[in-house]
XYZ file of N, CA and C in Angstrom:
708
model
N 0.842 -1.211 0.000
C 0.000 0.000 0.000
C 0.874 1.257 0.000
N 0.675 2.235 -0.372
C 1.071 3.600 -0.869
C 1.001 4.232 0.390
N 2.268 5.101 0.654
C 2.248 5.995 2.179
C 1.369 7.026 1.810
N 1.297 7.741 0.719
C 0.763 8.532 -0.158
C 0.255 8.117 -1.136
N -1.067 8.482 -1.771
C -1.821 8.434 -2.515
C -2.888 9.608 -2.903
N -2.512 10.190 -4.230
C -3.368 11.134 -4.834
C -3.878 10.563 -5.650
N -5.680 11.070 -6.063
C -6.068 10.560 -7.551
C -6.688 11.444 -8.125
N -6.708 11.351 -9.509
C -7.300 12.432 -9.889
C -7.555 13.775 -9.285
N -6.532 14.345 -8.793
C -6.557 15.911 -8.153
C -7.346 16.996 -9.162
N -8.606 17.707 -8.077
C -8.257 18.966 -9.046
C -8.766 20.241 -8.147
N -7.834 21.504 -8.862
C -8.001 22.300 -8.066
C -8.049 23.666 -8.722
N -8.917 24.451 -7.802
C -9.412 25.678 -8.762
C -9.239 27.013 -7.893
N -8.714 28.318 -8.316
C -8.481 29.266 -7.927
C -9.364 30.075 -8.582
N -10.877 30.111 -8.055
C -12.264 30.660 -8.551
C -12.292 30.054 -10.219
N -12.296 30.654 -10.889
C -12.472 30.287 -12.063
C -11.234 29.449 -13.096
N -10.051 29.823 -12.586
C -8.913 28.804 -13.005
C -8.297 27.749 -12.214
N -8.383 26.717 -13.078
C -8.135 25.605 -12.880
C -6.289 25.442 -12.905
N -6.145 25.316 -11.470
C -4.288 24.902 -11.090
C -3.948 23.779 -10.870
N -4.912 22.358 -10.619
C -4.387 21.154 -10.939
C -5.632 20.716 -11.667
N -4.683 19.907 -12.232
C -5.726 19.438 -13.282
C -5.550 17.195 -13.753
N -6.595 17.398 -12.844
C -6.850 15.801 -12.377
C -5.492 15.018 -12.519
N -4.561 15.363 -11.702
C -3.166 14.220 -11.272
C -3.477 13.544 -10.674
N -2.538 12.125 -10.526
C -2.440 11.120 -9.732
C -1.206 10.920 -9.551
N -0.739 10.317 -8.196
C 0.322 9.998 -8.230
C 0.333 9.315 -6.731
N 1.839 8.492 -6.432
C 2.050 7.759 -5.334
C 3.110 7.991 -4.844
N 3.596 7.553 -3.123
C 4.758 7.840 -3.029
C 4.605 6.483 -1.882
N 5.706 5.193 -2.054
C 5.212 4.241 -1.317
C 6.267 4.418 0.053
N 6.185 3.631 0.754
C 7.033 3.895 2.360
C 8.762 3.694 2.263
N 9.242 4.378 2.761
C 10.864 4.211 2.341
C 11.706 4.882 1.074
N 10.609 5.671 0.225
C 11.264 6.351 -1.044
C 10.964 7.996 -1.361
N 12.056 8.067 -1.806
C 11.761 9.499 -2.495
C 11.464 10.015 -2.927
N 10.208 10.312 -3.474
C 9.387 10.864 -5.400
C 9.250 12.259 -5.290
N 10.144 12.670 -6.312
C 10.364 14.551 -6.504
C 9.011 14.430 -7.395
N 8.912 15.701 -7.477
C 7.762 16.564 -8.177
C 8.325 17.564 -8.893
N 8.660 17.409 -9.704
C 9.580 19.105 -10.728
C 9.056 19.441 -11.469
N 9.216 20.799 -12.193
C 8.591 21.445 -13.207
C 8.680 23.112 -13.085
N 9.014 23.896 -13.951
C 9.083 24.991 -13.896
C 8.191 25.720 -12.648
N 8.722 27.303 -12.670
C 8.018 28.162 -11.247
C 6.855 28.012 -12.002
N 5.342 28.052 -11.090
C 4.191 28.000 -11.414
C 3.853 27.304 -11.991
N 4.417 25.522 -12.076
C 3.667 24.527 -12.435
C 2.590 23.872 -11.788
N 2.498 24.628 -10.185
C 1.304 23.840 -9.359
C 2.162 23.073 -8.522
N 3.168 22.992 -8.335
C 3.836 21.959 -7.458
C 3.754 22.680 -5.858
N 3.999 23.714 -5.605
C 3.325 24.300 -4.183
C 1.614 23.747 -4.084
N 0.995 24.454 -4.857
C -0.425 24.232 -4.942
C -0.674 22.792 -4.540
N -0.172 21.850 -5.063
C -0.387 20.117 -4.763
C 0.287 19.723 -3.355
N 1.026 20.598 -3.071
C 1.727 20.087 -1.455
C 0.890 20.899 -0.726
N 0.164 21.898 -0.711
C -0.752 22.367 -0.145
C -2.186 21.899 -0.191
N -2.237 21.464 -1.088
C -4.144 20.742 -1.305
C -3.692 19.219 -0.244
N -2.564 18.821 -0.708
C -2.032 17.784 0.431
C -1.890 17.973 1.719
N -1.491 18.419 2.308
C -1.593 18.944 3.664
C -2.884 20.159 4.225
N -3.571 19.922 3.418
C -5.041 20.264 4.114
C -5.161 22.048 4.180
N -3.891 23.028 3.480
C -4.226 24.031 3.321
C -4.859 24.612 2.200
N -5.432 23.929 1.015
C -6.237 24.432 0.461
C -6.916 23.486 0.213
N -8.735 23.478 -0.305
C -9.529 22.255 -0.428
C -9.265 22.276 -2.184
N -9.711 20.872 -1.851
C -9.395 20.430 -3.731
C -11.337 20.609 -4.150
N -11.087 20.765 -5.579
C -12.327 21.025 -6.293
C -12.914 19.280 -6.235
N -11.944 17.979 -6.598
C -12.319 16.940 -6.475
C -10.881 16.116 -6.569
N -11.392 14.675 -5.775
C -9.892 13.889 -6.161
C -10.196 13.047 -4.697
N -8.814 12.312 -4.973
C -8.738 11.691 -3.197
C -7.254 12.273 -2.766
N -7.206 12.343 -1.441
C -5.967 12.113 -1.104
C -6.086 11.211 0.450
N -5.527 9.481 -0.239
C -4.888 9.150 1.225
C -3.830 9.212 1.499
N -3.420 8.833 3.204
C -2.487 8.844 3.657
C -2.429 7.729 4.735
N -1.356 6.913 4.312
C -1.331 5.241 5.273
C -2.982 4.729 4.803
N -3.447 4.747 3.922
C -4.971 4.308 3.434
C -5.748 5.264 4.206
N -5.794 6.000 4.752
C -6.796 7.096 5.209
C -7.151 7.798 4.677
N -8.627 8.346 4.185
C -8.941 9.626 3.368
C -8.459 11.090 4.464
N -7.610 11.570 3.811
C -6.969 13.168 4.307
C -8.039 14.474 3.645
N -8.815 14.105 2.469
C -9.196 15.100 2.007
C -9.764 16.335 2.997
N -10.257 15.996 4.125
C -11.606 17.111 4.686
C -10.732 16.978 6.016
N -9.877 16.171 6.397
C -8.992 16.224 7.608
C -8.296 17.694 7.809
N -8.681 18.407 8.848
C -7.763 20.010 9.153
C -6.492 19.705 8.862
N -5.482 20.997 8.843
C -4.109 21.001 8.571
C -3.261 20.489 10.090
N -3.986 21.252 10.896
C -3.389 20.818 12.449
C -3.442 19.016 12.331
N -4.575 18.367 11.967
C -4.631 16.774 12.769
C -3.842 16.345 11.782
N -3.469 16.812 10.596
C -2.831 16.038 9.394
C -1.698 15.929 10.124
N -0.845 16.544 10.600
C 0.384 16.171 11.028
C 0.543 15.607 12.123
N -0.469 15.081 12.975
C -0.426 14.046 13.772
C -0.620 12.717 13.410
N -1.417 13.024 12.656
C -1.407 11.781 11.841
C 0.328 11.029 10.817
N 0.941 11.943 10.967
C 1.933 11.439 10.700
C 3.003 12.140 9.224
N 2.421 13.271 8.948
C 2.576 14.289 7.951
C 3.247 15.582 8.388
N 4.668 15.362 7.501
C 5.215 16.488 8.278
C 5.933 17.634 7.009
N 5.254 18.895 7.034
C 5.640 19.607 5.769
C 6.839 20.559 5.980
N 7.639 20.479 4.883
C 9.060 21.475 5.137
C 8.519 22.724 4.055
N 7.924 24.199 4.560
C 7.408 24.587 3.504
C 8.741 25.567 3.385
N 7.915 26.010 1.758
C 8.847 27.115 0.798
C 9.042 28.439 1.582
N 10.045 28.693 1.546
C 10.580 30.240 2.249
C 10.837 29.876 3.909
N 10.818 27.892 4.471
C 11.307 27.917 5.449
C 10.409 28.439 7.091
N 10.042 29.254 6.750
C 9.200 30.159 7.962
C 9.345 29.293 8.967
N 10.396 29.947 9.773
C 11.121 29.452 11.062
C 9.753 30.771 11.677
N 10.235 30.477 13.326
C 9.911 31.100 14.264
C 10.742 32.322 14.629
N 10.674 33.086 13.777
C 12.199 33.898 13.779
C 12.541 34.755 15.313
N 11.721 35.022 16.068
C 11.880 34.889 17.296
C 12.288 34.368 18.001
N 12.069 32.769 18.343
C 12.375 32.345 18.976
C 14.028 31.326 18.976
N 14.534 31.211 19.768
C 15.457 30.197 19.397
C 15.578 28.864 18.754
N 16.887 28.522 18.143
C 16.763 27.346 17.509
C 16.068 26.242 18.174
N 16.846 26.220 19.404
C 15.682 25.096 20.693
C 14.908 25.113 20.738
N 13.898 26.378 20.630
C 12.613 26.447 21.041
C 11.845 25.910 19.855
N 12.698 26.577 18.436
C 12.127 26.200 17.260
C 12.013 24.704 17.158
N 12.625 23.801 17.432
C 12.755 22.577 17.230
C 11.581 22.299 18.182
N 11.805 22.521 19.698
C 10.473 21.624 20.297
C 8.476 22.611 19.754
N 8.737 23.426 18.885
C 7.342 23.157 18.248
C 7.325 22.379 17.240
N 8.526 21.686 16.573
C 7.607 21.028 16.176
C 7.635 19.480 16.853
N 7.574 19.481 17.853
C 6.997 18.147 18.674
C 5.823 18.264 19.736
N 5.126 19.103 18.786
C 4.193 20.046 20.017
C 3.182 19.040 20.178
N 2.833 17.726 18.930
C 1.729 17.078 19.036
C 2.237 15.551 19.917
N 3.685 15.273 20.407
C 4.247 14.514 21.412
C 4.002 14.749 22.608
N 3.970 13.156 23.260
C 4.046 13.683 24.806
C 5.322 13.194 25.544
N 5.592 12.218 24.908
C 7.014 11.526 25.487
C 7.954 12.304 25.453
N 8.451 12.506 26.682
C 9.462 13.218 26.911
C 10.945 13.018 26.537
N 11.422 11.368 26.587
C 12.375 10.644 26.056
C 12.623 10.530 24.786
N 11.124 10.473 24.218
C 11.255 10.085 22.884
C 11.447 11.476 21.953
N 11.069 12.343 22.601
C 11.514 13.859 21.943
C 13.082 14.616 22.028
N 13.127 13.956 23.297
C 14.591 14.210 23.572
C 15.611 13.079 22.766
N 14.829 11.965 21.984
C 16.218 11.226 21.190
C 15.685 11.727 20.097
N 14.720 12.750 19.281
C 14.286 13.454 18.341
C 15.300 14.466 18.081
N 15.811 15.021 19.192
C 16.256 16.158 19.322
C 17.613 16.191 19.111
N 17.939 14.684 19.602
C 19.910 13.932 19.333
C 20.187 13.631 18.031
N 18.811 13.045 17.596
C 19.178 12.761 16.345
C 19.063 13.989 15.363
N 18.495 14.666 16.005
C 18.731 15.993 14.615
C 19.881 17.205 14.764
N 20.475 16.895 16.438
C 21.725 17.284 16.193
C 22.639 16.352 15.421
N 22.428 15.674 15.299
C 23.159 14.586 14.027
C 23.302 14.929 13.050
N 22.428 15.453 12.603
C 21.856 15.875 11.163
C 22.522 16.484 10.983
N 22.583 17.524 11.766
C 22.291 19.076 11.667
C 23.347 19.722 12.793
N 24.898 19.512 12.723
C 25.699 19.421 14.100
C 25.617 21.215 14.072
N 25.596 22.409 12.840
C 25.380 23.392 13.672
C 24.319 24.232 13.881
N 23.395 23.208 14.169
C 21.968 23.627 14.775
C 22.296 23.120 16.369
N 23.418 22.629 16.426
C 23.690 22.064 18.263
C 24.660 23.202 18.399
N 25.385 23.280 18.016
C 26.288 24.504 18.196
C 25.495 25.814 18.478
N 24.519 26.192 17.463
C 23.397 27.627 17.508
C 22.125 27.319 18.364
N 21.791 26.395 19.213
C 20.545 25.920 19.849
C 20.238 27.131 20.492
N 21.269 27.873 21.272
C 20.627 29.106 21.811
C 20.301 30.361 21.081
N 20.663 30.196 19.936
C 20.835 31.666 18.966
C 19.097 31.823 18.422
N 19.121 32.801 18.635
C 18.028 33.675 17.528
C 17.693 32.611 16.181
N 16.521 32.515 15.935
C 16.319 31.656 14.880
C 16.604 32.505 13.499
N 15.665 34.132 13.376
C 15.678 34.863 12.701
C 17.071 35.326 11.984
N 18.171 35.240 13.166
C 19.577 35.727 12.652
C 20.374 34.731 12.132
N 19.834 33.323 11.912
C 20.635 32.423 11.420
C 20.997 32.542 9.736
N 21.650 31.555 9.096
C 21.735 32.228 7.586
C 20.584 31.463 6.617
N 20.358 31.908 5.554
C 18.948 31.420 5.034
C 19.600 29.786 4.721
N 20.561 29.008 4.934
C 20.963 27.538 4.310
C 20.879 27.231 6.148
N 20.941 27.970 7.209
C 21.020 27.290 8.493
C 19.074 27.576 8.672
N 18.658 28.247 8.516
C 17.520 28.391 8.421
C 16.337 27.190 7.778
N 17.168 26.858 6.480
C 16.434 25.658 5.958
C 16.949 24.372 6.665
N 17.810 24.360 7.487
C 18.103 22.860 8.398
C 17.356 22.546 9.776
N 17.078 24.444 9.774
C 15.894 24.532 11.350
C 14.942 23.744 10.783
N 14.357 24.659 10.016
C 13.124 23.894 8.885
C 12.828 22.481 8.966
N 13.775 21.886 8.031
C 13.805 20.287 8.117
C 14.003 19.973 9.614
N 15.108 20.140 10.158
C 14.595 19.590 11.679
C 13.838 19.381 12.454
N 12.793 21.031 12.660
C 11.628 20.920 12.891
C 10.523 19.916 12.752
N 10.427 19.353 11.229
C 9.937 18.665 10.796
C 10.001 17.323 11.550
N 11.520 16.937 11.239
C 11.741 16.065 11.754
C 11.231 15.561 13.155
N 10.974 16.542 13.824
C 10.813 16.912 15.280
C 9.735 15.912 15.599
N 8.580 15.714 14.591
C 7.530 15.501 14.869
C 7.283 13.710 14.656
N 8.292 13.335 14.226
C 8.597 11.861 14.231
C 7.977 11.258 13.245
N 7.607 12.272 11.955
C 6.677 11.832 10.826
C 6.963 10.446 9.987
N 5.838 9.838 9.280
C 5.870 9.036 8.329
C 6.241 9.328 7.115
N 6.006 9.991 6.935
C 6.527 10.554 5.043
C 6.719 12.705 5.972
N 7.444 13.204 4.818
C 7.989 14.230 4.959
C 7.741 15.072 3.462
N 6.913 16.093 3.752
C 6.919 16.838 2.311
C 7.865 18.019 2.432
N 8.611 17.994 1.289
C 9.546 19.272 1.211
C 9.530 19.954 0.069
N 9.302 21.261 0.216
C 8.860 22.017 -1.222
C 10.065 23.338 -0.821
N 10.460 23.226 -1.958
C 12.004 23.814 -2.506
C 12.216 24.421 -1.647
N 13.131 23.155 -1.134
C 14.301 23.233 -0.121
C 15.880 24.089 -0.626
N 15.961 23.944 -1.961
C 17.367 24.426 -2.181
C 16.684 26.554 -2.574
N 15.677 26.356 -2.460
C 15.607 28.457 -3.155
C 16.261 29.366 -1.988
N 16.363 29.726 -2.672
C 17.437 31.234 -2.190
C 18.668 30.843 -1.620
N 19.602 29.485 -1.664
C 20.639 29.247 -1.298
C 21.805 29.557 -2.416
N 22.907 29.488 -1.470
C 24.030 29.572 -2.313
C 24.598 27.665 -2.467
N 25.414 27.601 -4.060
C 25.701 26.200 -4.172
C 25.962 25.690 -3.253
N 26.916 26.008 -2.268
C 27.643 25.491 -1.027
C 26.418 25.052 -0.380
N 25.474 25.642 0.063
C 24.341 25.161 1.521
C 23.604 23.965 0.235
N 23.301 24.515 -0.867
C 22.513 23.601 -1.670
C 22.855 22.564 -1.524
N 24.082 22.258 -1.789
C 24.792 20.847 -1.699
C 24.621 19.916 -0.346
N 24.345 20.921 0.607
C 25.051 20.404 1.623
C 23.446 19.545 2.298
N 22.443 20.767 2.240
C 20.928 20.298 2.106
C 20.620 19.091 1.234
N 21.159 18.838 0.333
C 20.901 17.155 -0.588
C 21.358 16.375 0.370
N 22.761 16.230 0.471
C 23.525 15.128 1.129
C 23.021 14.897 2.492
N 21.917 15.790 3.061
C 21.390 15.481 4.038
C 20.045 14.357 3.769
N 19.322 15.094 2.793
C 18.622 14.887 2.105
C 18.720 13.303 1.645
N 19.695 12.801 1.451
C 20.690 11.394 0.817
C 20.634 10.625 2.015
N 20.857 10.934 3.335
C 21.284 10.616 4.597
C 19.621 9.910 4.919
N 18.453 11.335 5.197
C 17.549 10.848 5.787
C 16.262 9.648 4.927
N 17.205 10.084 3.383
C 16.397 8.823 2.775
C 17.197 6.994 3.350
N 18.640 6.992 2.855
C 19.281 5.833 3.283
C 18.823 5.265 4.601
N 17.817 6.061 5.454
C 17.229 5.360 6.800
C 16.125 5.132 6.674
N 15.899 5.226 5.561
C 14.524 4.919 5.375
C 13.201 5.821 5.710
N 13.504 7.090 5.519
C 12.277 7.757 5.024
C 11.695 8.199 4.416
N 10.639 8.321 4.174
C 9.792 8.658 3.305
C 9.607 10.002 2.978
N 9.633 10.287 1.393
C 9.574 12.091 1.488
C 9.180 12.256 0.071
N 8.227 13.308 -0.326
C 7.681 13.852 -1.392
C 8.538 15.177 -1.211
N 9.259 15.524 -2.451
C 10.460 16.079 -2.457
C 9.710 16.608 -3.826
N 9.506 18.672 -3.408
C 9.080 19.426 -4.558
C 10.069 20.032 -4.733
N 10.973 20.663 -6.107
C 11.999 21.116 -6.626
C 11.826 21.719 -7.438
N 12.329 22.931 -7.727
C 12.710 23.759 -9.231
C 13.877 22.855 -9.661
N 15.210 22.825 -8.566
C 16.258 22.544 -8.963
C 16.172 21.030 -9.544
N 15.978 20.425 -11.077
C 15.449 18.923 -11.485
C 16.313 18.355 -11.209
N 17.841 18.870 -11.098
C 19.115 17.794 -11.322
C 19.196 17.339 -10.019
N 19.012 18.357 -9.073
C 19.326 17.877 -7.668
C 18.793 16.756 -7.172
N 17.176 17.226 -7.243
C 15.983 16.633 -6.689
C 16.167 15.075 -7.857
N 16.240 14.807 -9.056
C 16.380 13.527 -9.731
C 17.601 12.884 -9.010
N 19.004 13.669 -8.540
C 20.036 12.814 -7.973
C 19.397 12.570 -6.922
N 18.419 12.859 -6.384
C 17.802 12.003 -4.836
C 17.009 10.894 -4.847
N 16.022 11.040 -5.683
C 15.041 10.657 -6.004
C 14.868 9.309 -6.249
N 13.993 8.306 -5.297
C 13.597 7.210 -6.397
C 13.100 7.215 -7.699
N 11.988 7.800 -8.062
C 11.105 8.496 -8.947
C 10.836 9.656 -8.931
N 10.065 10.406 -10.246
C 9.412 11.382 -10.121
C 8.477 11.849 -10.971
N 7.687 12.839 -10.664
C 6.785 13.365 -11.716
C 7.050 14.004 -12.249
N 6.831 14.760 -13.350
C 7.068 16.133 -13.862
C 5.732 16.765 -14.394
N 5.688 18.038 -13.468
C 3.896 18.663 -13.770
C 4.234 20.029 -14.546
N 3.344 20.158 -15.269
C 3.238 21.285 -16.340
C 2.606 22.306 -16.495
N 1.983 23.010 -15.859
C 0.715 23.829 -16.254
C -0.315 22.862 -15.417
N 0.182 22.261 -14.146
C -0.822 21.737 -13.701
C -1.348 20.515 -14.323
N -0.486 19.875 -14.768
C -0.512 18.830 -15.819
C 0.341 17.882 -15.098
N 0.573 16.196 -14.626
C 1.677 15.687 -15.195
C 1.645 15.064 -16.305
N 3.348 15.578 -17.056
C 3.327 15.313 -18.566
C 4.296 14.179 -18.354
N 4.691 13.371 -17.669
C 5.803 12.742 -17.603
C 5.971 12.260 -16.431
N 6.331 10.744 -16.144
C 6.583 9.868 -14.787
C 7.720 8.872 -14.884
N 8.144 8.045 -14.355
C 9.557 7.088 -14.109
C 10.416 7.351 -13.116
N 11.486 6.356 -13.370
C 12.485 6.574 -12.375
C 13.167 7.416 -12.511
N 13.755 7.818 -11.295
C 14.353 9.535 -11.739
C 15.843 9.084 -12.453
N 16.634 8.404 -12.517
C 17.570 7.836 -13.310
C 17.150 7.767 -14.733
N 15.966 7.360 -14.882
C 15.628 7.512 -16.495
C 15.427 8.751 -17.015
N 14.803 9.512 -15.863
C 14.318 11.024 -16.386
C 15.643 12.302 -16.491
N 16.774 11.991 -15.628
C 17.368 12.989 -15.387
C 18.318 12.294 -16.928
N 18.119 11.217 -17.446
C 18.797 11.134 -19.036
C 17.686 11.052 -20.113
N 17.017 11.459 -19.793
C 15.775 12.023 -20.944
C 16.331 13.111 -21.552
N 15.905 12.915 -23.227
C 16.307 14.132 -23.703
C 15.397 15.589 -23.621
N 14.064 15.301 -23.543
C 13.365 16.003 -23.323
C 12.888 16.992 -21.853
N 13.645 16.123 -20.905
C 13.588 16.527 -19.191
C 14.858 17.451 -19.645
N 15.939 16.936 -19.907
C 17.335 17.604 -19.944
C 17.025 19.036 -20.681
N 16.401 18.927 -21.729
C 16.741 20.355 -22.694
C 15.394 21.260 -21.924
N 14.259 20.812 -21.176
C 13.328 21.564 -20.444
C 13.655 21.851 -18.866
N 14.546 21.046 -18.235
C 14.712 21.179 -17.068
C 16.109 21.172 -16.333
N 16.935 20.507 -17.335
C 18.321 20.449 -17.052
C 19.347 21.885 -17.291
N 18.856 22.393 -18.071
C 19.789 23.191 -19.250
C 20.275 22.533 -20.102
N 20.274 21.206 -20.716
C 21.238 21.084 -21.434
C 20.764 21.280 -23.115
């Protein structure tokens, strides 16, 4: 069974239509990017997914559960944990503090506190900055609060929607190979990208959506040597 499951999505911004009846899967233990130029709908679909905008029609489960009409708050107890675009830390508060919201829906005290070891793992200078200002960190330490956070919450699958924007190559890089790390343990993550090359070097699979379209599916090894992915999404 599918950790994720969309069908026939569709979704409408009053009179225009921004997805336009997708399907797709993401099963337990793998990676499936979502790429396609800015304003292909790939925010829009991680958002109709996580319960911040309603879909016009479609399903979405999660672990076989219908999510469609489920609030955004219970979705992530249920086991859904979103890394959104632009990051939006707690810029107030400290890195520490930032991390224990997101274990706000835990009660175990132990089990948050080996949440918290393991994402200094991850993430060794988010242990170093635990007391610092979240807001003053740099926008590539900012996106590791982010994912950590996430992490925080001990999720089943993990949505991340462009994780590498506004970085410099250096943090970009450094955000994959993490990225590489928390898949090799086996988690699960719907991984949205501008950047195709990155997000295909991660990737078990992926989609590629168009205008709210997907025009294209496989393994991301096949796609990132497509001639047609390459000269639309690669540069080459």
């Amino acid at each position: 069974m599918a950790m994720l499951e969309v069908r026939n999505l569709n979704v409408y911004f009053g009179v225009i239509q921004a997805i336009k009846d997708i399907s797709f899967n993401v099963d337990k233990g793998e990676v499936v990017a979502l790429i396609g130029a800015n304003g292909a709908g790939k925010t829009t679909t991680l958002h109709t997914i996580t319960g911040l905008i309603a879909p016009k029609s479609g399903s979405i489960t999660l672990d076989g559960k219908d999510i469609v009409k489920v609030p955004a708050h219970k979705i992530v107890s249920m086991g859904m944990a979103h890394v959104p675009e632009g990051r939006r830390v707690f810029a107030s508060l400290s890195v520490y503090d930032n991390l224990k919201m997101g274990a706000y829906t835990r009660k175990d005290k132990n089990e948050i506190n080996n949440s918290l070891e393991m994402v200094f793992e991850y993430f060794p200078r988010l242990k170093e900055r635990r007391s610092q200002v979240a807001g003053t960190l740099s926008g590539g330490e900012q996106q590791m609060l982010a994912m950590g956070r996430a992490l925080m919450s001990n999720p089943s699958i993990i949505l991340m929607d462009e994780p590498s924007m506004g970085l410099s190559p250096l943090y970009v890089g450094e955000i994959f190979e993490i990225i590489k790390k928390i898949k090799n343990e086996g988690a699960t993550v719907l991984l949205v990208e501008q950047n195709a090359n990155m997000a295909l070097s991660v990737a078990n699979r992926a989609y590629v959506l168009e205008t709210g379209k997907i025009i294209m599916d496989g393994a991301a090894s096949d796609l990132l040597n497509d001639e047609r992915v390459r000269k639309a999404y690669l540069g080459a």
